[in-house]
XYZ file of C-alpha atoms in Angstrom:
689
model
C -5.809 -25.820 -17.861
C -3.057 -26.046 -20.551
C -3.445 -23.513 -22.975
C -4.846 -23.513 -26.858
C -1.393 -22.685 -28.042
C 0.402 -25.223 -26.191
C -2.143 -27.909 -27.247
C -1.699 -26.791 -31.013
C 1.983 -26.776 -30.360
C 2.132 -30.491 -29.262
C -0.368 -31.659 -31.640
C 1.827 -30.397 -34.404
C 5.382 -31.809 -32.812
C 4.411 -35.060 -31.360
C 4.972 -38.114 -33.876
C 1.860 -39.592 -33.637
C 3.165 -43.032 -34.602
C 5.805 -43.022 -31.903
C 3.903 -43.001 -28.618
C 5.973 -42.786 -25.594
C 5.737 -46.150 -23.589
C 4.993 -44.596 -20.274
C 1.830 -42.764 -21.430
C -0.918 -43.842 -18.863
C -4.001 -45.010 -20.207
C -7.474 -43.467 -19.422
C -10.600 -45.354 -19.057
C -13.684 -44.704 -20.904
C -15.669 -43.903 -17.977
C -13.098 -41.295 -16.724
C -13.134 -40.053 -20.238
C -16.994 -39.356 -20.170
C -16.454 -37.556 -16.990
C -13.821 -35.172 -18.298
C -15.910 -34.544 -21.384
C -18.891 -33.775 -19.227
C -16.927 -31.461 -17.177
C -15.424 -29.764 -19.981
C -19.013 -29.178 -21.104
C -20.142 -27.742 -17.866
C -17.219 -25.301 -17.801
C -18.069 -24.416 -21.273
C -14.598 -25.266 -22.139
C -13.404 -26.562 -25.454
C -11.331 -29.474 -27.209
C -9.145 -29.537 -29.887
C -9.966 -31.692 -32.799
C -6.804 -32.251 -35.508
C -7.051 -33.216 -39.256
C -4.312 -33.868 -41.586
C -4.455 -32.789 -45.431
C -4.802 -35.767 -47.706
C -2.336 -34.530 -50.102
C -0.075 -32.018 -48.274
C 0.005 -33.678 -44.824
C -0.284 -30.309 -42.932
C -2.208 -30.459 -40.043
C -5.132 -28.089 -38.856
C -6.424 -27.892 -35.380
C -10.119 -27.024 -34.668
C -11.627 -25.941 -31.683
C -15.188 -27.707 -30.564
C -17.248 -27.437 -27.666
C -18.296 -31.226 -26.610
C -21.985 -31.824 -25.851
C -22.896 -33.903 -22.803
C -21.504 -37.353 -22.836
C -23.860 -40.548 -21.798
C -22.958 -43.593 -23.650
C -20.511 -44.958 -26.410
C -20.445 -41.894 -28.826
C -20.088 -38.086 -28.110
C -21.147 -34.994 -30.037
C -19.205 -31.820 -30.641
C -20.219 -28.185 -31.921
C -17.709 -26.097 -34.262
C -16.528 -23.010 -32.473
C -16.565 -21.503 -35.807
C -18.491 -23.582 -38.198
C -19.088 -20.905 -40.885
C -17.066 -22.006 -44.347
C -15.710 -24.928 -42.610
C -14.506 -27.519 -45.545
C -12.903 -30.969 -44.526
C -13.316 -32.846 -47.851
C -9.559 -32.607 -48.269
C -8.687 -33.521 -44.703
C -8.613 -37.123 -42.819
C -9.186 -36.989 -39.025
C -6.167 -37.370 -36.805
C -6.917 -37.321 -33.298
C -8.308 -35.266 -30.360
C -6.422 -33.278 -27.464
C -7.955 -32.085 -24.246
C -6.976 -31.100 -20.972
C -7.509 -32.308 -17.516
C -5.709 -29.833 -15.242
C -1.887 -29.691 -16.332
C -2.246 -32.981 -18.061
C -2.978 -33.603 -21.933
C -5.370 -36.495 -22.954
C -4.829 -37.819 -26.609
C -8.095 -39.701 -27.932
C -7.494 -41.904 -30.972
C -11.100 -42.913 -32.169
C -13.417 -43.168 -35.468
C -15.541 -40.576 -36.841
C -19.282 -41.347 -37.114
C -20.498 -38.464 -38.693
C -19.337 -34.806 -39.866
C -22.112 -31.973 -40.292
C -21.868 -28.266 -40.942
C -22.464 -27.390 -37.437
C -20.480 -30.426 -35.713
C -18.999 -33.769 -35.450
C -19.779 -37.047 -33.840
C -17.150 -39.523 -32.616
C -17.361 -42.918 -31.145
C -15.842 -43.612 -27.620
C -12.894 -45.555 -27.534
C -12.425 -47.949 -24.303
C -9.233 -46.476 -23.535
C -7.387 -43.213 -24.685
C -3.775 -41.853 -23.282
C -2.574 -39.117 -20.828
C 0.364 -37.345 -21.617
C 2.695 -36.178 -18.815
C 2.884 -32.124 -18.904
C 6.231 -31.099 -17.313
C 5.688 -27.307 -18.150
C 4.247 -24.490 -16.403
C 0.622 -24.191 -17.426
C -0.765 -21.298 -19.009
C -4.063 -20.365 -18.967
C -6.548 -18.772 -21.640
C -7.357 -14.967 -21.186
C -9.815 -12.598 -22.364
C -10.473 -8.743 -22.230
C -6.471 -7.943 -21.662
C -5.154 -5.220 -23.850
C -1.521 -5.478 -24.647
C 0.971 -2.681 -25.514
C 3.702 -4.284 -27.543
C 6.713 -1.706 -27.302
C 10.154 -2.098 -28.862
C 12.676 0.686 -29.711
C 9.859 3.725 -29.465
C 7.285 1.595 -31.439
C 4.030 0.794 -29.793
C 2.058 -2.101 -31.240
C -1.449 -2.962 -29.933
C -2.901 -6.251 -29.275
C -4.493 -8.722 -26.946
C -3.170 -11.344 -24.256
C -4.217 -14.746 -25.634
C -2.965 -16.836 -22.612
C -0.915 -16.535 -19.336
C 1.614 -18.515 -17.356
C 3.930 -17.641 -14.609
C 7.040 -18.512 -17.113
C 5.595 -17.706 -20.601
C 2.615 -16.073 -22.178
C 1.188 -15.337 -25.840
C 0.268 -12.296 -27.144
C -1.349 -11.214 -30.458
C -0.573 -7.919 -32.005
C -1.508 -6.015 -35.038
C 0.351 -3.527 -37.348
C -1.279 -0.254 -38.152
C 0.517 1.270 -41.399
C 3.129 2.382 -41.678
C 3.966 -0.305 -39.035
C 5.791 -3.276 -39.911
C 6.764 -6.569 -38.414
C 10.354 -5.838 -39.628
C 10.277 -3.201 -37.009
C 10.451 -6.098 -34.412
C 13.696 -7.419 -33.678
C 13.256 -10.790 -32.068
C 16.914 -10.668 -30.606
C 15.957 -7.472 -28.394
C 13.862 -7.404 -25.598
C 10.352 -5.803 -25.803
C 8.448 -3.810 -23.241
C 4.946 -5.406 -22.429
C 2.069 -3.574 -20.520
C -1.350 -5.387 -19.708
C -4.269 -3.352 -19.088
C -7.996 -3.089 -19.498
C -10.085 0.191 -19.432
C -9.373 1.104 -15.943
C -6.268 -0.532 -14.522
C -2.740 -1.461 -15.718
C -1.949 -5.062 -14.364
C 1.825 -5.327 -15.462
C 4.428 -4.018 -17.222
C 7.829 -5.248 -17.685
C 10.827 -6.211 -20.200
C 10.256 -9.767 -21.859
C 12.444 -11.811 -24.592
C 11.037 -13.363 -27.652
C 11.047 -17.013 -27.891
C 8.746 -17.649 -30.846
C 6.571 -15.967 -33.133
C 4.248 -16.598 -36.079
C 4.521 -15.603 -39.601
C 1.414 -13.494 -40.030
C 1.573 -10.125 -42.231
C -0.841 -7.973 -40.311
C -1.493 -9.905 -37.099
C 1.231 -11.875 -35.293
C 1.638 -14.104 -32.135
C 4.303 -13.910 -30.020
C 5.522 -16.217 -27.106
C 7.449 -14.248 -24.740
C 9.232 -14.816 -21.262
C 9.839 -12.074 -18.734
C 13.470 -11.254 -18.249
C 13.062 -10.002 -14.574
C 12.418 -12.505 -11.832
C 12.243 -9.786 -9.119
C 11.323 -6.015 -9.086
C 11.819 -2.912 -6.700
C 8.722 -1.377 -6.054
C 9.926 0.925 -3.625
C 13.355 2.408 -2.643
C 15.242 -0.334 -0.846
C 15.395 -0.159 2.766
C 17.949 -1.459 5.308
C 15.419 -1.620 7.929
C 12.589 -3.789 6.603
C 9.410 -4.846 7.976
C 9.355 -7.920 10.570
C 8.171 -10.886 9.055
C 5.985 -13.541 10.984
C 4.777 -17.074 10.690
C 1.166 -17.008 11.986
C -0.184 -20.530 13.104
C -2.790 -21.218 11.777
C -1.483 -19.580 8.660
C -3.720 -17.089 6.919
C -4.797 -17.289 3.210
C -4.789 -14.885 0.171
C -7.590 -14.959 -2.152
C -8.000 -12.747 -5.165
C -9.257 -12.752 -8.709
C -6.187 -13.088 -11.092
C -6.369 -10.037 -13.167
C -5.157 -11.715 -16.332
C -6.874 -15.135 -16.392
C -10.123 -14.242 -14.306
C -9.335 -17.212 -12.020
C -9.939 -17.359 -8.401
C -6.558 -18.069 -6.908
C -6.231 -19.297 -3.033
C -2.837 -19.808 -1.588
C -1.474 -20.165 1.928
C 0.656 -17.576 3.481
C 4.201 -18.391 4.488
C 5.011 -15.215 6.475
C 3.323 -12.009 7.008
C 4.521 -8.513 7.653
C 3.194 -4.965 7.768
C 4.624 -4.287 4.204
C 3.856 -7.610 2.420
C 3.776 -11.198 2.746
C 5.352 -14.436 0.843
C 3.261 -17.648 -0.410
C 4.553 -20.755 -1.971
C 3.389 -22.200 -5.450
C 3.798 -25.657 -7.017
C 6.138 -24.806 -9.845
C 3.937 -26.248 -12.621
C 0.581 -24.677 -11.337
C 2.224 -21.427 -10.753
C 0.642 -18.190 -11.727
C 2.176 -15.396 -10.082
C 4.607 -13.331 -12.051
C 6.756 -10.328 -10.851
C 5.141 -7.221 -11.507
C 1.691 -8.334 -11.585
C -0.774 -5.964 -9.749
C -3.827 -7.407 -8.130
C -6.276 -4.519 -7.534
C -8.126 -6.395 -4.525
C -6.318 -9.110 -2.681
C -7.992 -10.519 0.604
C -5.879 -11.872 3.390
C -8.210 -14.398 5.213
C -7.622 -15.577 8.614
C -9.068 -18.831 10.305
C -11.952 -17.520 11.509
C -13.145 -15.738 8.554
C -11.768 -12.471 9.078
C -10.495 -10.706 6.006
C -8.182 -7.666 5.275
C -8.144 -6.276 1.763
C -5.575 -4.364 -0.084
C -4.013 -3.769 -3.446
C -0.893 -5.643 -3.882
C 1.816 -6.303 -6.498
C 4.248 -9.482 -6.903
C 7.773 -8.572 -6.282
C 10.192 -11.584 -6.831
C 9.746 -15.396 -7.623
C 12.389 -17.819 -6.589
C 12.475 -21.365 -7.790
C 13.379 -24.196 -5.218
C 12.901 -27.929 -4.629
C 11.589 -29.764 -1.665
C 13.597 -32.688 0.092
C 11.761 -35.018 -2.285
C 12.682 -32.920 -5.598
C 9.360 -31.159 -6.010
C 9.717 -28.110 -7.601
C 7.913 -25.054 -6.000
C 8.366 -21.114 -6.481
C 8.201 -18.710 -3.309
C 6.523 -15.401 -4.360
C 7.025 -11.982 -2.535
C 3.989 -9.902 -2.585
C 4.159 -6.199 -1.484
C 1.101 -3.883 -0.331
C 0.661 -0.995 -2.789
C -2.448 0.330 -0.616
C -4.580 -0.745 2.340
C -7.472 0.882 3.966
C -6.281 2.908 7.138
C -8.704 0.680 9.316
C -7.520 -2.611 7.594
C -3.597 -1.329 8.737
C -4.706 -0.996 12.093
C -6.185 -4.415 12.118
C -3.107 -6.063 10.624
C -0.904 -3.884 13.002
C -2.583 -5.098 15.781
C -2.260 -8.861 14.970
C 1.300 -8.583 14.149
C 2.327 -6.408 17.398
C 0.673 -8.801 19.489
C 2.307 -11.820 17.630
C 5.812 -10.325 18.281
C 5.150 -9.363 21.935
C 2.179 -10.364 23.941
C 2.192 -7.350 26.210
C 2.012 -5.362 23.057
C -1.395 -3.868 21.442
C -2.001 -1.851 18.820
C -5.254 0.456 17.803
C -7.032 -2.134 20.220
C -10.109 -1.433 22.402
C -8.977 0.687 25.742
C -10.553 0.737 29.144
C -10.707 4.463 29.511
C -10.522 4.416 33.069
C -7.371 2.575 33.380
C -5.791 4.788 30.755
C -6.900 7.964 32.376
C -5.581 6.360 35.903
C -2.136 5.617 33.924
C -1.903 9.373 32.650
C -2.139 10.915 36.071
C -0.109 8.116 37.785
C 2.752 8.826 35.613
C 2.489 12.293 35.970
C 1.700 12.873 32.421
C -1.209 14.757 33.414
C 0.699 16.993 35.828
C -0.847 19.890 37.943
C 0.009 22.514 35.569
C -1.602 20.824 32.831
C -4.685 19.677 34.900
C -5.143 23.335 35.794
C -5.792 23.784 32.254
C -7.880 20.583 31.474
C -10.297 20.536 34.497
C -12.838 22.922 33.390
C -13.369 20.987 30.400
C -12.812 17.515 31.656
C -16.079 15.931 30.532
C -15.293 17.308 26.950
C -11.801 15.597 27.131
C -13.694 12.394 28.131
C -16.102 12.813 25.173
C -13.146 13.144 22.710
C -11.008 10.246 24.065
C -14.201 8.000 23.941
C -14.331 8.867 20.350
C -10.715 8.302 19.636
C -10.303 4.934 21.609
C -13.601 3.130 21.360
C -14.584 4.113 17.864
C -10.699 4.133 16.765
C -11.130 6.411 13.558
C -8.693 6.508 10.714
C -7.038 9.987 11.707
C -5.664 8.428 14.998
C -3.675 5.486 15.860
C -2.662 4.270 19.272
C -0.049 1.594 20.911
C -0.220 0.289 24.340
C 2.116 -2.091 26.467
C 0.102 -3.584 29.103
C -0.011 -7.001 31.179
C -2.931 -8.045 33.466
C -5.157 -5.226 32.352
C -2.366 -2.719 33.534
C -1.206 -0.080 31.285
C 2.613 0.375 31.468
C 2.980 2.434 28.303
C 1.474 4.529 25.736
C 1.827 6.516 22.589
C -0.573 7.764 19.981
C -0.330 9.583 16.629
C -2.896 11.896 14.782
C -3.312 12.810 11.363
C -3.352 16.535 11.755
C -1.978 17.685 8.134
C -2.803 16.320 4.860
C 0.290 14.175 4.795
C 1.576 14.724 8.469
C 1.059 12.679 11.308
C 1.610 14.195 15.050
C 3.426 11.943 17.380
C 2.272 12.488 20.971
C 0.970 11.615 24.401
C 4.020 9.464 24.925
C 3.835 8.032 28.451
C 5.206 5.204 30.573
C 5.296 3.929 33.923
C 8.745 4.305 35.674
C 7.800 1.955 38.371
C 6.252 -1.165 36.782
C 8.606 -1.540 33.796
C 11.452 0.790 33.153
C 11.468 -0.217 29.359
C 7.741 0.613 28.932
C 8.333 3.953 27.155
C 10.927 2.485 24.575
C 8.692 -0.574 23.836
C 5.676 1.585 22.710
C 8.086 4.180 20.939
C 9.345 0.920 18.797
C 5.735 0.032 18.343
C 4.888 3.413 16.414
C 8.205 3.037 14.521
C 7.423 -0.223 13.647
C 3.914 1.073 12.476
C 5.174 3.875 10.501
C 7.979 1.750 9.059
C 5.312 -0.619 7.554
C 2.666 1.507 6.291
C 4.091 5.255 5.512
C 4.475 4.202 1.655
C 0.787 3.486 1.340
C -1.409 6.348 -0.196
C -4.313 5.524 2.325
C -1.750 6.468 5.084
C -1.184 9.828 4.010
C 2.184 9.958 5.719
C 5.335 11.843 4.089
C 6.117 13.394 7.558
C 6.206 12.474 11.295
C 6.228 15.359 13.636
C 6.470 16.088 17.197
C 6.345 18.697 19.620
C 8.572 18.459 22.796
C 10.101 20.539 25.452
C 13.944 20.861 24.970
C 14.587 20.299 28.843
C 12.661 16.958 28.629
C 15.786 14.628 28.558
C 14.145 11.643 26.682
C 12.496 13.154 23.741
C 15.645 15.553 23.466
C 17.832 12.541 23.563
C 15.749 10.876 20.852
C 14.460 13.342 18.428
C 17.529 15.947 19.131
C 20.060 12.795 18.495
C 18.346 11.816 15.346
C 18.223 15.447 13.861
C 22.016 15.631 14.872
C 22.773 11.916 13.566
C 21.068 12.788 9.996
C 22.510 15.997 9.695
C 20.498 17.232 6.738
C 17.540 19.716 7.683
C 15.607 18.337 4.667
C 15.705 14.671 6.391
C 15.063 15.900 10.138
C 14.599 19.633 11.398
C 14.106 20.987 14.687
C 12.309 24.432 14.922
C 12.012 26.169 18.515
C 8.507 28.012 19.380
C 7.949 30.372 22.292
C 4.713 28.990 23.869
C 2.295 31.190 25.850
C -1.209 31.928 26.591
C -3.425 34.722 25.282
C -6.390 35.784 27.158
C -9.507 36.594 25.272
C -10.388 39.360 28.217
C -6.946 41.150 27.733
C -7.264 44.716 27.152
C -7.536 45.670 23.460
C -4.882 46.954 21.849
C -5.707 49.298 18.193
C -3.711 48.570 15.246
C -2.119 51.484 13.499
C -3.795 52.563 9.749
C -0.456 51.320 8.725
C -1.256 47.759 9.521
C -3.598 45.327 8.051
C -4.713 41.736 8.735
C -6.061 39.845 5.828
C -6.396 36.426 4.627
C -3.352 34.946 3.185
C -2.897 35.183 -0.365
C -0.807 32.732 -2.715
C 2.155 35.329 -2.872
C 2.403 35.433 0.792
C 3.147 32.069 1.109
C 5.733 32.103 -1.521
C 7.408 34.839 0.610
C 6.746 32.734 3.709
C 8.724 30.008 2.142
C 11.568 31.936 1.146
C 11.899 33.368 4.752
C 11.779 30.094 6.551
C 14.315 28.549 3.827
C 16.797 31.346 4.693
C 16.395 31.360 8.338
C 16.053 27.308 8.990
C 15.969 25.392 5.824
C 14.000 22.702 7.522
C 10.742 20.979 6.660
C 8.032 23.074 8.606
C 6.407 24.797 5.332
C 5.862 21.179 3.640
C 4.793 19.470 6.809
C 2.414 22.023 7.809
C 0.883 22.485 4.514
C 2.161 25.990 4.004
C 3.105 25.624 0.525
C 1.070 27.229 -2.414
C -0.520 24.109 -3.586
C -2.184 23.225 -0.332
C -3.858 26.598 0.234
C -7.346 25.480 -0.830
C -6.769 22.255 0.610
C -9.902 21.191 2.973
C -10.205 17.249 2.356
C -8.950 16.362 5.821
C -11.191 18.906 7.394
C -14.290 17.193 5.732
C -12.923 13.721 6.922
C -12.500 15.145 10.370
C -16.130 16.393 10.164
C -17.545 13.143 8.709
C -15.644 11.179 11.667
C -17.792 13.640 14.128
C -14.753 15.700 14.949
C -13.702 19.396 14.466
C -10.645 20.480 12.343
C -10.555 24.046 10.921
C -7.679 25.870 9.518
C -7.354 29.568 8.927
C -4.591 31.679 7.300
C -3.854 35.149 7.856
C -1.225 37.657 6.848
C -0.199 40.487 8.973
C 1.023 43.395 6.668
C 2.582 46.819 6.984
C 1.698 49.093 4.103
C 1.109 45.890 1.994
C 4.195 44.232 2.767
C 4.217 41.058 4.578
C 5.663 41.047 8.177
C 4.124 38.101 9.729
C 2.343 34.886 9.151
C -0.607 33.562 11.272
C -1.968 29.988 11.309
C -5.167 29.349 13.412
C -5.909 25.661 14.174
C -9.134 24.942 15.605
C -9.913 21.720 16.819
C -11.785 19.517 19.677
C -10.862 19.991 23.009
C -8.238 17.451 24.327
C -7.253 16.014 20.762
C -3.940 17.177 22.210
C -3.712 17.517 25.703
C -1.546 20.693 25.475
C -3.949 22.107 22.930
C -1.369 22.059 20.516
C -3.773 21.301 17.469
C -6.171 23.785 18.999
C -3.866 27.154 18.869
C -2.228 29.677 17.000
C 1.050 29.888 15.106
C 2.857 33.019 14.441
C 5.889 33.242 12.408
C 7.346 36.679 12.434
C 9.384 37.577 9.232
C 10.896 40.815 10.130
C 11.307 40.682 13.965
C 12.950 44.431 13.933
C 9.645 45.821 12.211
C 6.671 44.184 14.109
C 6.073 45.863 17.321
C 4.368 43.953 20.157
C 1.410 45.928 20.071
C 0.661 45.173 16.368
C 1.027 41.290 17.340
C -1.145 41.579 20.332
C -3.814 43.591 18.242
C -4.222 40.583 15.774
C -4.349 38.034 18.687
C -7.206 39.882 20.128
C -8.987 39.931 16.917
C -8.506 36.242 16.156
C -9.257 34.869 19.617
C -12.921 35.131 18.540
C -12.362 31.984 16.474
C -11.859 30.114 19.780
C -14.256 29.049 22.856
C -11.837 28.757 25.390
C -10.551 31.830 27.257
C -6.826 30.934 27.302
C -5.632 30.357 23.816
C -2.285 28.595 23.264
C 0.202 30.357 20.932
C 3.304 29.085 19.214
C 5.563 31.889 18.169
C 8.366 31.486 15.816
C 11.449 32.629 16.331
C 11.944 32.739 19.861
C 14.184 35.607 19.499
C 11.486 37.837 18.323
C 9.886 37.258 21.904
C 12.783 38.032 23.773
C 13.395 41.058 21.725
C 9.883 42.146 22.072
C 9.760 41.243 25.811
C 6.797 38.895 25.274
C 6.394 36.670 28.261
C 6.342 33.118 27.362
C 5.707 29.787 29.581
C 8.228 27.389 27.975
C 10.029 26.530 24.599
C 8.329 23.980 22.498
C 10.622 22.327 19.587
C 8.849 21.539 16.593
C 10.561 17.872 15.147
C 9.951 16.806 12.015
C 10.924 13.590 10.159
C 10.941 13.186 6.486
C 9.704 9.862 5.663
C 12.377 9.234 3.067
C 14.832 9.160 5.782
C 13.791 6.205 7.623
C 16.615 4.368 7.299
C 18.890 7.036 8.692
C 16.306 7.301 11.540
C 16.324 3.400 12.381
C 19.861 3.282 12.494
C 20.205 6.027 15.105
C 17.419 4.049 17.102
C 18.914 0.950 17.107
C 22.503 2.262 18.589
C 20.178 4.291 21.135
C 18.045 1.120 22.133
C 21.221 -0.780 22.513
C 22.740 1.923 24.935
C 19.454 2.164 26.831
C 19.339 -1.585 27.347
C 22.973 -1.423 28.799
C 22.263 1.402 31.207
C 18.606 0.823 31.638
C 17.336 4.543 31.093
C 15.269 5.356 33.825
C 14.208 8.908 33.332
C 10.840 10.273 32.452
C 9.620 9.252 28.995
C 6.645 11.854 29.050
C 6.111 14.571 26.069
C 3.324 16.474 24.438
């Protein structure tokens, strides 16, 4: 509907005695239907009067009553104090969609509460070739220029221009507003901010305490996020989904067809004169509806608006919408749709045949004899854990599979095990059926990470992975990435000695000089200083070992709510009150990670030369009671300490960490690697973790 301000402007500007010859006529029958629709919608019309002496025009709003015959009645919207003795009736303006209709007729009666007109046989439809503006209610406005904030409300809104009404509060004055300079506008209500941006003033009224401003946005696009070279892949779906949302400024329901869709956003097309999307507008609840009625919900923001024409010169705008947040389950559903569209053999977060998955793990050698020797006593608990992970598909885990004809050729999964850190693990691929399967699933998880890591609900600031340095594939990938980025704050690798502690091992008494206590905030400060000096990598932040995360247990509560176990306990090993080693206990479900790297003890020795092996073994003996299994995995840092103290260990695990601020550098390296691999058909094992 054309806004009130636009109707008033037209009523004041059009020369009523010079009607354009191309105005279309509207029949009485159609006019009656329009008036009844306006009444049904509780809408208003504009009735114009001209002063008998001074010729100025006033425009009054009225609400039409049901119209049945040759006359119609209207009720004044603001009847108090209405005196029309010095005015003569001029005409009526009303709207039908984007069109203006002008009615010239006769007044039958004027009363204090309303007015009656006769219905003419014809009236005129004015072509309206401006982008519509819609009436708004309940939207607060901050009008900011050069450090001064004026408060007001949004009167009407359109994608090209909008009208705000602001008031002054002493000592403010409208002289403080420079119409030649931009103003910064904020639209909000009591809970949310819907828009903020720079605007130019195109018109303003002359009120002293309250003034209306017509504004136009300066920016046709915005940068919600840091620009990325490697962006999400966009797809045109057939049939195309629609987006449905309640416009936050006009409160009108909007339904638009999606042009293309990606994991990070989408684009839509609007007819120019009906367009209602402006770069910067935040939509708190936007639904993506697919053909079968299936819906995904997200919070979104319009990021660009480009004008174009069709072959028949019809103007339209294409608008880009970025996702600001999306529930983790809807992320999985959207990812599943897009991955399958890109490649019919790829699946994301799908229902999995567990018998086929276990067969795949054994056939590929991912579950090798040594690993199965540690698993077989708890095989039923492994099965139970994997049923919860792959059938119930909880938000703490994501999996990606490459399969054809029901046969799995590649698999990888990620697990949110720290507050904002996901563990990449269980990467396996068949070497006999498809030599590229390992790369395909790795590409899948990378795509998911690239699409969703910036959303709050994903909780993904870091991605980590444990791998053996003698495993050629992950060493080539993660070691290569770290070397290529060449910045430990972007990608880091820290080696840990890996061994098992037996609960029934002989107890070693700890000297009275030593104490094992719960970690204190100052201990974490000391730990961070040590790690920064020895490594300078990302482990402290990625493993939630900074002071601010000491009492954080939200993730453990989430695990418990989903029927999983995750506990974390932090200890300090001190000699005469001085921190010598830090110990982190992670306690989780058996099989959550097949190598039990989520159900193990991490030890970081700060002063290798001053921590005897017996003191360490004594700590392990005491702490082993927190675990159910007889053999407890230990990850010990630095590896040099294990060698100096002659602590036997089975292997070395590298902890690789990627900062999500460095995704472009990661994908640049991987793009080159994939290109080289496709040339030489890299056929070595793709198993790790």
